[in-house]
Short mmCIF file of N, CA, C and O and ligand atoms in Angstrom, two decimals:
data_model
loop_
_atom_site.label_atom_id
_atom_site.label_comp_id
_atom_site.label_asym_id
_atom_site.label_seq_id
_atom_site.Cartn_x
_atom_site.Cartn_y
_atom_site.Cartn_z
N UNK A 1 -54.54 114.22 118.21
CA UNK A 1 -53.18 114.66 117.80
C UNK A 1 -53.19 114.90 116.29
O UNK A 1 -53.49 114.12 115.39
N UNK A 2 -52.77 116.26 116.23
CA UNK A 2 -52.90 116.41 114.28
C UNK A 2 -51.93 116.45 113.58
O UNK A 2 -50.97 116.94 114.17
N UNK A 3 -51.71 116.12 112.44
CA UNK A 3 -50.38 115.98 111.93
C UNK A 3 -50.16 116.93 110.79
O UNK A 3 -49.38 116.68 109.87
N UNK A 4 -51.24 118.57 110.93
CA UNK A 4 -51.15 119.36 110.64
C UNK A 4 -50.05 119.46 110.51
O UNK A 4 -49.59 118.92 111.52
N UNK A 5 -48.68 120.05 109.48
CA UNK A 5 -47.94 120.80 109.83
C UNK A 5 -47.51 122.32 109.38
O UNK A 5 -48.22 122.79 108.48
N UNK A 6 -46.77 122.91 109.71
CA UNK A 6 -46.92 124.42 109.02
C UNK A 6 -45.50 124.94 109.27
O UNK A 6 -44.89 124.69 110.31
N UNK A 7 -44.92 125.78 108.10
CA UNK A 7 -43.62 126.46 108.50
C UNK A 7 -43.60 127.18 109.28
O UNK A 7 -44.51 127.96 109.52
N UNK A 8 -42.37 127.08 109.98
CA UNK A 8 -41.95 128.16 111.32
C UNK A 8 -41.77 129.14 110.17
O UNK A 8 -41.48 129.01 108.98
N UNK A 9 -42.12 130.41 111.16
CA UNK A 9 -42.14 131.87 110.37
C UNK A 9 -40.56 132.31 110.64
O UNK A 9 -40.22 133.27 109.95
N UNK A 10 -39.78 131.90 111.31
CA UNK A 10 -38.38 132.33 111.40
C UNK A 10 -37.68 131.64 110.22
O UNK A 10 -36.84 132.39 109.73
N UNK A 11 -37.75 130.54 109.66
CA UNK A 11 -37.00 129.66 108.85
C UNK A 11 -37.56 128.87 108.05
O UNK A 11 -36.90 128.40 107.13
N UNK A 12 -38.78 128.55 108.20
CA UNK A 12 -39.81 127.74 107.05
C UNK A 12 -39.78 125.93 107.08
O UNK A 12 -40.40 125.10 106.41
N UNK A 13 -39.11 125.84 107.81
CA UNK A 13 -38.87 124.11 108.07
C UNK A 13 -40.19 123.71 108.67
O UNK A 13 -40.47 124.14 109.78
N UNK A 14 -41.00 122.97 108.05
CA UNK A 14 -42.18 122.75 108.60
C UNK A 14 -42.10 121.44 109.86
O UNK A 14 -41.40 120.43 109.98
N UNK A 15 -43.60 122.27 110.97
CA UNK A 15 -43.03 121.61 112.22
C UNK A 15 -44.71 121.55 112.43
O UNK A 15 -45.59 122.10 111.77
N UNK A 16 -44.78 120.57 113.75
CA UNK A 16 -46.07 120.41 114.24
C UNK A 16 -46.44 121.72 115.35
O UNK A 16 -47.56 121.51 115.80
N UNK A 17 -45.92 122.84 115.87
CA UNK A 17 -45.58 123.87 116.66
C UNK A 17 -46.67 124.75 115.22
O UNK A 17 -46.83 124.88 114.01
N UNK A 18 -47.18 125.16 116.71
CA UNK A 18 -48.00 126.35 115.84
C UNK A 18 -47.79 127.04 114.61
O UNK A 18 -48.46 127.11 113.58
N UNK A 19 -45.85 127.94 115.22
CA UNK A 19 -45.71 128.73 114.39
C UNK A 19 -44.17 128.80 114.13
O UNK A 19 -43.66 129.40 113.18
N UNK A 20 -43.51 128.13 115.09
CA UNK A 20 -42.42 128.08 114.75
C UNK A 20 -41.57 126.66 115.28
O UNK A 20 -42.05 125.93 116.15
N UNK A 21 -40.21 126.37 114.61
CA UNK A 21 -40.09 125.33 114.64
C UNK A 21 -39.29 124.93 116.46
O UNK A 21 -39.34 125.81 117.32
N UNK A 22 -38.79 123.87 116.70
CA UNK A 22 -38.88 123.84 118.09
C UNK A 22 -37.18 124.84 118.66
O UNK A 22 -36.97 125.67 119.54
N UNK A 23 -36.56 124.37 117.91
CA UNK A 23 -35.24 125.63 117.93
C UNK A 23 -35.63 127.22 118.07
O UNK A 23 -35.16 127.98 118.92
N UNK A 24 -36.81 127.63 116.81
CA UNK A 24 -36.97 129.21 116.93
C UNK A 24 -37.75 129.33 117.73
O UNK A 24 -37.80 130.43 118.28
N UNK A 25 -38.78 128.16 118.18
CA UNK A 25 -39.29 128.34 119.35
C UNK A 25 -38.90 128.71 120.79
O UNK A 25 -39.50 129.44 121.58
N UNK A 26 -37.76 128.05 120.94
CA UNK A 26 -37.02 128.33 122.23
C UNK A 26 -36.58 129.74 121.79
O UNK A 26 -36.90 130.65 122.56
N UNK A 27 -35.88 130.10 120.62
CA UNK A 27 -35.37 131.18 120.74
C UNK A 27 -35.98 132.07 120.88
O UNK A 27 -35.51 132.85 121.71
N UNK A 28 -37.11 132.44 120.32
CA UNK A 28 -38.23 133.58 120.10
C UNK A 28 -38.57 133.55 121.97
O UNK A 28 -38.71 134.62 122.56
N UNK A 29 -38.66 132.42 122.61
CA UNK A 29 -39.69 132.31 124.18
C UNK A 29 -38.13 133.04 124.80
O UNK A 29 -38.19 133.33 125.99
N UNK A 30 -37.01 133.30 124.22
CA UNK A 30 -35.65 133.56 125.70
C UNK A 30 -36.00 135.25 125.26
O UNK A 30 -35.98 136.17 126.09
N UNK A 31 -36.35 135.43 123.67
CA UNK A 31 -36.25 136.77 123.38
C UNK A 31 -37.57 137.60 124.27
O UNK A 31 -37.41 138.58 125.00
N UNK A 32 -38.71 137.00 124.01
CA UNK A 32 -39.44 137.22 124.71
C UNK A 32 -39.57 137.59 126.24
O UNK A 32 -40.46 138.19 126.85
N UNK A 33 -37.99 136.83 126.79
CA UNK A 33 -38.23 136.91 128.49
C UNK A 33 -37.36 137.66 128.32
O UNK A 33 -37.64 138.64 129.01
N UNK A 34 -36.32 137.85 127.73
CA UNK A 34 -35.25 139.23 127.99
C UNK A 34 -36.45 140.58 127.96
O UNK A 34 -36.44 141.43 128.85
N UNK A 35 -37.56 140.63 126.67
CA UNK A 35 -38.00 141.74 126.72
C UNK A 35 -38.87 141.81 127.60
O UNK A 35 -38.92 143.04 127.59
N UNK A 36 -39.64 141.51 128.40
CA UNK A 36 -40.55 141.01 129.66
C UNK A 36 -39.35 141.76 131.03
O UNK A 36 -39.67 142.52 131.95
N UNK A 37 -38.26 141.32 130.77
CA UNK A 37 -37.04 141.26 132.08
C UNK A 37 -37.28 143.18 131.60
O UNK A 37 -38.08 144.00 132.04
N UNK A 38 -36.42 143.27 130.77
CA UNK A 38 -36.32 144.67 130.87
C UNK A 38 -37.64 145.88 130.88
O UNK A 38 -37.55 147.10 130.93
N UNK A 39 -38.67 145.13 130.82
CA UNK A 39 -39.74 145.99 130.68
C UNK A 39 -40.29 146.38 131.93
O UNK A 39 -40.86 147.47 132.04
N UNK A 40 -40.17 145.49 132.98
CA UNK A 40 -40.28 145.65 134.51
C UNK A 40 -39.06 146.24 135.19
O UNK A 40 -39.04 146.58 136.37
N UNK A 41 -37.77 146.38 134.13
CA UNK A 41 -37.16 146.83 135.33
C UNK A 41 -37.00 148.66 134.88
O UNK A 41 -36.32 149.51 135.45
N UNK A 42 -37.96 148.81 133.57
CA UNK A 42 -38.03 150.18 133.10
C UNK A 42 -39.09 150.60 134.29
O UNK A 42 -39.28 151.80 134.45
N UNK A 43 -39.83 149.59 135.18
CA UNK A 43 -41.05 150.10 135.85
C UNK A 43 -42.25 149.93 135.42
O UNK A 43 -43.16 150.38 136.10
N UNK A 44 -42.54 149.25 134.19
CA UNK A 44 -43.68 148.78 133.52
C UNK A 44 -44.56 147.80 134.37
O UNK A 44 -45.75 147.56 134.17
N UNK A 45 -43.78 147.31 135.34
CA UNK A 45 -44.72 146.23 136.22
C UNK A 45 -45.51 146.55 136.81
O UNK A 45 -45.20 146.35 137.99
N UNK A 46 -46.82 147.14 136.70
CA UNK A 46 -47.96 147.55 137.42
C UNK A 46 -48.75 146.17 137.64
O UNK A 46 -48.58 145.16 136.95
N UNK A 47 -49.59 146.27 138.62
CA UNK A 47 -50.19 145.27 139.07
C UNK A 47 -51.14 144.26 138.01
O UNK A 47 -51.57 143.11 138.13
N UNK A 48 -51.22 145.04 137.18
CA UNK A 48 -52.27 144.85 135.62
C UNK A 48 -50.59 143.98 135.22
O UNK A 48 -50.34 142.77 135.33
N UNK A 49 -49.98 144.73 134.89
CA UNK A 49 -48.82 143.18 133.97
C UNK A 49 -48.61 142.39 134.40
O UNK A 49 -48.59 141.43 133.63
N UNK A 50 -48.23 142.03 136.07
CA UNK A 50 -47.96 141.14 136.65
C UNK A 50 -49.11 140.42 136.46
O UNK A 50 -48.85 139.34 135.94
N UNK A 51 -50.22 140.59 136.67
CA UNK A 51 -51.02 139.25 136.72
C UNK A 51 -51.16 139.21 135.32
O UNK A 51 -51.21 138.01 135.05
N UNK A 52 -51.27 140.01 134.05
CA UNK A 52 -51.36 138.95 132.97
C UNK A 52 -49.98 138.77 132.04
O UNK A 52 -50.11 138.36 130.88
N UNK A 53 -48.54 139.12 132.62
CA UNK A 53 -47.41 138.23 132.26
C UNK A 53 -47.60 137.36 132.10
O UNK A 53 -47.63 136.86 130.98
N UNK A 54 -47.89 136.53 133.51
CA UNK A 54 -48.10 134.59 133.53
C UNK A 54 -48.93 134.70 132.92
O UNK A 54 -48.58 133.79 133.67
N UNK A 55 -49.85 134.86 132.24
CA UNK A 55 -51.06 134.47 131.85
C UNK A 55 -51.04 134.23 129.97
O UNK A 55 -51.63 133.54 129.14
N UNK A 56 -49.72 135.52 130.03
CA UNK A 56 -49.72 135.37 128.13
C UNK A 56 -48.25 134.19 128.32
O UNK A 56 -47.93 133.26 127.58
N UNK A 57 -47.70 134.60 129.37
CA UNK A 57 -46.46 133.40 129.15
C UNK A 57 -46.79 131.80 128.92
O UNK A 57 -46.28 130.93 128.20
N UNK A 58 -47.84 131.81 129.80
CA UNK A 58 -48.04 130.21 129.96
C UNK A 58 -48.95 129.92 128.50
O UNK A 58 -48.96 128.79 128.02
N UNK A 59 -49.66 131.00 127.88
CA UNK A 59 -50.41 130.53 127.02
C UNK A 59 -49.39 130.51 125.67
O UNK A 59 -49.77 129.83 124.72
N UNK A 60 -48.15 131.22 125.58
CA UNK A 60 -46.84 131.16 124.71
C UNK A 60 -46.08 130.07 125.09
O UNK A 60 -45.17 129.90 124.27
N UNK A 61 -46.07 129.07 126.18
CA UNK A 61 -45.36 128.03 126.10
C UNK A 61 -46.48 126.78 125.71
O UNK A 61 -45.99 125.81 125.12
N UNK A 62 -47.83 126.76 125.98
CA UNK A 62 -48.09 125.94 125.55
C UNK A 62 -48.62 125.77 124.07
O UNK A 62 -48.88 124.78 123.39
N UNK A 63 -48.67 127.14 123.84
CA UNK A 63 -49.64 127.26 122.02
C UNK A 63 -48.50 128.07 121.22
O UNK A 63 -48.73 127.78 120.04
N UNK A 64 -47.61 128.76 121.24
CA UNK A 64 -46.49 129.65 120.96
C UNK A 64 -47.54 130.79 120.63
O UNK A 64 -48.49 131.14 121.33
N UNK A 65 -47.09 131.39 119.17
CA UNK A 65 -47.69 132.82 118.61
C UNK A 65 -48.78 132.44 118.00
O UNK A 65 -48.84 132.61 116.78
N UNK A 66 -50.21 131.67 118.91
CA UNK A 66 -50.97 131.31 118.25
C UNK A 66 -52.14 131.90 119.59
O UNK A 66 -51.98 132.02 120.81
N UNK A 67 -53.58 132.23 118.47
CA UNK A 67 -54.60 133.32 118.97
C UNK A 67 -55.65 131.92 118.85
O UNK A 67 -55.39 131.27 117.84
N UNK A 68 -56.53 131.46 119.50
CA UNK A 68 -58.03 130.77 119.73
C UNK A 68 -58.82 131.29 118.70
O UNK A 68 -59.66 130.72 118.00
N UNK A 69 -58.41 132.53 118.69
CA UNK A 69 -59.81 133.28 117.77
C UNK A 69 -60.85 133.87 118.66
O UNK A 69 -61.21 133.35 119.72
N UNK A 70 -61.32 134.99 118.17
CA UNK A 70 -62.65 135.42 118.63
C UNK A 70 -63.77 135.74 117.37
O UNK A 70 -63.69 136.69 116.60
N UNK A 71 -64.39 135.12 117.36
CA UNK A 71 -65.49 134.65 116.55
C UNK A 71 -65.21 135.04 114.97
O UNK A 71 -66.00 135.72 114.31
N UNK A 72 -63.96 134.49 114.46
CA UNK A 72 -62.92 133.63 113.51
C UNK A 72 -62.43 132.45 114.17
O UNK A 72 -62.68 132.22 115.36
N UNK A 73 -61.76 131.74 113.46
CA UNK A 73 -61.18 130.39 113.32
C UNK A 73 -59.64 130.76 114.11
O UNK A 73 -59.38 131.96 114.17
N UNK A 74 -58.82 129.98 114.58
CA UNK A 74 -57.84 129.93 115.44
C UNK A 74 -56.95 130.43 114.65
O UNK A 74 -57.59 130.76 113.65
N UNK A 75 -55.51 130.78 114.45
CA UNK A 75 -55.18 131.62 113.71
C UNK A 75 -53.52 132.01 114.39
O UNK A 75 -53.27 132.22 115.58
N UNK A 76 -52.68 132.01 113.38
CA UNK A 76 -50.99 132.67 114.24
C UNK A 76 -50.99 134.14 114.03
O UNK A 76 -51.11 134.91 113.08
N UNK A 77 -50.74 134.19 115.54
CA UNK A 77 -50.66 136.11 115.46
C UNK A 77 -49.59 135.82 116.53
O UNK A 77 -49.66 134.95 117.40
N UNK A 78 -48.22 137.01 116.25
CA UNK A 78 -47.67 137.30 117.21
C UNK A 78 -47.83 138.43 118.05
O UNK A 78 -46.98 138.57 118.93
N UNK A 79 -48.89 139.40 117.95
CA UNK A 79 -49.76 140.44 119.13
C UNK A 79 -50.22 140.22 119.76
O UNK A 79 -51.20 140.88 120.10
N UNK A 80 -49.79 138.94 120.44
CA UNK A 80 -50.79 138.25 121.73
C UNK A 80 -51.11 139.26 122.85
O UNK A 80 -50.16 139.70 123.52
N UNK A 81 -52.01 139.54 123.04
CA UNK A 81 -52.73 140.01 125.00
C UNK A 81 -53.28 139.79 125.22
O UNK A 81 -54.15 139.39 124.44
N UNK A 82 -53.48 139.79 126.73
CA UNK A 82 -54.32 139.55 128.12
C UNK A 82 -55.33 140.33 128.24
O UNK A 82 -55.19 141.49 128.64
N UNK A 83 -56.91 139.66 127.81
CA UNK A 83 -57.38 140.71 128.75
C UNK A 83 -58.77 140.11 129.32
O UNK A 83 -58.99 138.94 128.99
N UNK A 84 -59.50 140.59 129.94
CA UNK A 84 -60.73 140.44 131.12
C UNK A 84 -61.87 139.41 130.22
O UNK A 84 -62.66 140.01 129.49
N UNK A 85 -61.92 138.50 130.24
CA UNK A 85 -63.18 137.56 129.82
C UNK A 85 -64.38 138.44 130.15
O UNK A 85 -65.00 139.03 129.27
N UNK A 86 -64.72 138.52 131.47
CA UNK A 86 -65.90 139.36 131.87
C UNK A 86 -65.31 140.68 132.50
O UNK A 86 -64.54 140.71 133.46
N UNK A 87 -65.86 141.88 131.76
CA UNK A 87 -64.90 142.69 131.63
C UNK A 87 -65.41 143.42 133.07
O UNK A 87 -66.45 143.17 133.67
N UNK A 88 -64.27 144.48 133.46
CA UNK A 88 -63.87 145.07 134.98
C UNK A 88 -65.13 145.80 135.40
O UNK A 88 -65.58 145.86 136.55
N UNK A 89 -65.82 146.53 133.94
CA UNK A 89 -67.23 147.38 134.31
C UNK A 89 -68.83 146.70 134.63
O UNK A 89 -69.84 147.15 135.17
N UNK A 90 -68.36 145.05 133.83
CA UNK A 90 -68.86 144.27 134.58
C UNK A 90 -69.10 143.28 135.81
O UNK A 90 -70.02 142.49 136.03
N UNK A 91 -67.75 143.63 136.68
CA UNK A 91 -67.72 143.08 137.71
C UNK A 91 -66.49 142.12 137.97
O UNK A 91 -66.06 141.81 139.08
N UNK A 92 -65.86 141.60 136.42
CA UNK A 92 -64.99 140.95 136.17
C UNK A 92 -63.58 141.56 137.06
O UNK A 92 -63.18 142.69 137.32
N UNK A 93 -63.20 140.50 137.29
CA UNK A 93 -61.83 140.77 138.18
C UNK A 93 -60.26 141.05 137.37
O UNK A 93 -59.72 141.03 136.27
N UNK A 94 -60.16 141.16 138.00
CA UNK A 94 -57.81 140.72 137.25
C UNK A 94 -57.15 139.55 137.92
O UNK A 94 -55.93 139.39 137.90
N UNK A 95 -58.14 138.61 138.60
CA UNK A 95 -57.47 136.92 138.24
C UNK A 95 -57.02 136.41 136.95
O UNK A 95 -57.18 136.93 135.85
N UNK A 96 -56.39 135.27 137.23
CA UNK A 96 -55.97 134.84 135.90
C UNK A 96 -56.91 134.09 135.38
O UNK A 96 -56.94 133.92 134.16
N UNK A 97 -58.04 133.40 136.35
CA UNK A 97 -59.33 132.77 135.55
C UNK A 97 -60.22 133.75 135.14
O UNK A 97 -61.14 133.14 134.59
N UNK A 98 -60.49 135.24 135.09
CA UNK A 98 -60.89 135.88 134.01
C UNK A 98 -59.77 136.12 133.05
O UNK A 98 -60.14 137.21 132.62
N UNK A 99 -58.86 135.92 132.52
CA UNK A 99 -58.52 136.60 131.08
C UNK A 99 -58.13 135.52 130.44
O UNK A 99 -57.80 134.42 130.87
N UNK A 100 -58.20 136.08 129.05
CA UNK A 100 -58.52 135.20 127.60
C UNK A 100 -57.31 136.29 126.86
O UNK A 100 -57.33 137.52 126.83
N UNK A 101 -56.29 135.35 126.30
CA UNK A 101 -55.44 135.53 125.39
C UNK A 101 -55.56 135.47 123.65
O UNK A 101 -55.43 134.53 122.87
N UNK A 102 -55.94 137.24 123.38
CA UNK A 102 -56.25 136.82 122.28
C UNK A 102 -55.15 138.01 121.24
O UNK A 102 -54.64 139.05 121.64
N UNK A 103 -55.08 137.51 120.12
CA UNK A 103 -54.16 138.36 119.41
C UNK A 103 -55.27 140.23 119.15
O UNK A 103 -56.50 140.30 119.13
N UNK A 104 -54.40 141.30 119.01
CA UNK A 104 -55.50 142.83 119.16
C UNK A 104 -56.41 142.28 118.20
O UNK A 104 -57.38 142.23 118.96
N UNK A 105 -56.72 141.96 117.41
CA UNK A 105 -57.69 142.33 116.62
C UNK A 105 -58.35 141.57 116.91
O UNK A 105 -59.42 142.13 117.13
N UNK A 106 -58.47 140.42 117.10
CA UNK A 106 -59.08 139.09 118.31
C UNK A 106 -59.79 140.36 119.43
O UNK A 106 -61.01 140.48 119.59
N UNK A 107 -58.98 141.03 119.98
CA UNK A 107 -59.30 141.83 121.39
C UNK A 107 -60.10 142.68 120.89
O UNK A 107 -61.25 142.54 121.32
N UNK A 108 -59.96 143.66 120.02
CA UNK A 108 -60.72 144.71 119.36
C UNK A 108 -61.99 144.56 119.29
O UNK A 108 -62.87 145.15 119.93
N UNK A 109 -62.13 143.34 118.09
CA UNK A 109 -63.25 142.51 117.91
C UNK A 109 -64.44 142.12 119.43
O UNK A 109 -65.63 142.46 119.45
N UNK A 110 -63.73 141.38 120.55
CA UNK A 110 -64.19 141.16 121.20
C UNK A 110 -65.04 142.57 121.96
O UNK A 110 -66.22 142.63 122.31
N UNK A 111 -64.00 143.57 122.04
CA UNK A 111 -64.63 144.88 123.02
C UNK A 111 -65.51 145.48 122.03
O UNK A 111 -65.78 146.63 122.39
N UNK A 112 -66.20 145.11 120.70
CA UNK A 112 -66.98 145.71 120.24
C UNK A 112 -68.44 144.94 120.39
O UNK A 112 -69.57 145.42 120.34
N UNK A 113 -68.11 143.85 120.57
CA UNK A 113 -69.50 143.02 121.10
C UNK A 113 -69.94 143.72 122.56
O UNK A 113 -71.11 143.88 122.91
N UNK A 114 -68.77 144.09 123.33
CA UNK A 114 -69.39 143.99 124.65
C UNK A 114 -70.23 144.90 124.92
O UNK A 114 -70.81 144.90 126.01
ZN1 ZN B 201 -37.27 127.61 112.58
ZN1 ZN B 202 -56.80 136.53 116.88
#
């Protein structure tokens, strides 16, 4: 348990939360599902969002606007996406145990190794 702490980027009150404090946290996760709500009902829900919705949601409730890193250090980005650990031309699927949530340039980075 670390007692890191760091200002929320909405208000600066420093919190143990990645990136924001536990108030803008909730608020930023309802804004987040309003824009999620309306983005499927524009028709955006192709079979590709649905399975990695849950996948960036659950990794935004438990880490908020925070990226693992891809070969950098862990890091707050709010451009979080979903995408294929072992990628589709390799055989890799669209389960949720292939994809890795990483902020684009995290992702970028990664598809240039592959
Ligand atoms: Zn705040
Ligand atoms: Zn990143």
């Amino acid at each position: 348990m670390s007692n890191r702490r760091r200002p929320c980027l909405d208000c600066g009150i420093l919190t143990r939360n990645p990136s924001r404090c536990d108030a803008h946290q909730a608020e930023w996760q309802a804004r987040q599902d309003r824009i999620r709500g309306s983005a499927t009902q524009r028709g955006y829900g192709s079979a590709w969002q649905r399975t990695r919705a849950p996948v960036l949601a659950a990794h935004r409730r438990q880490y908020g606007d925070w990226c693992h890193g891809w070969g950098v250090p862990a890091h707050a980005a709010s451009d979080l996406t979903a995408d294929h650990v072992v990628p589709k031309s390799r055989g890799g699927t669209d389960t949720p145990g292939n994809l890795a949530v990483l902020c684009r340039s995290c992702n970028s980075r990664k598809h240039n190794h592959e």
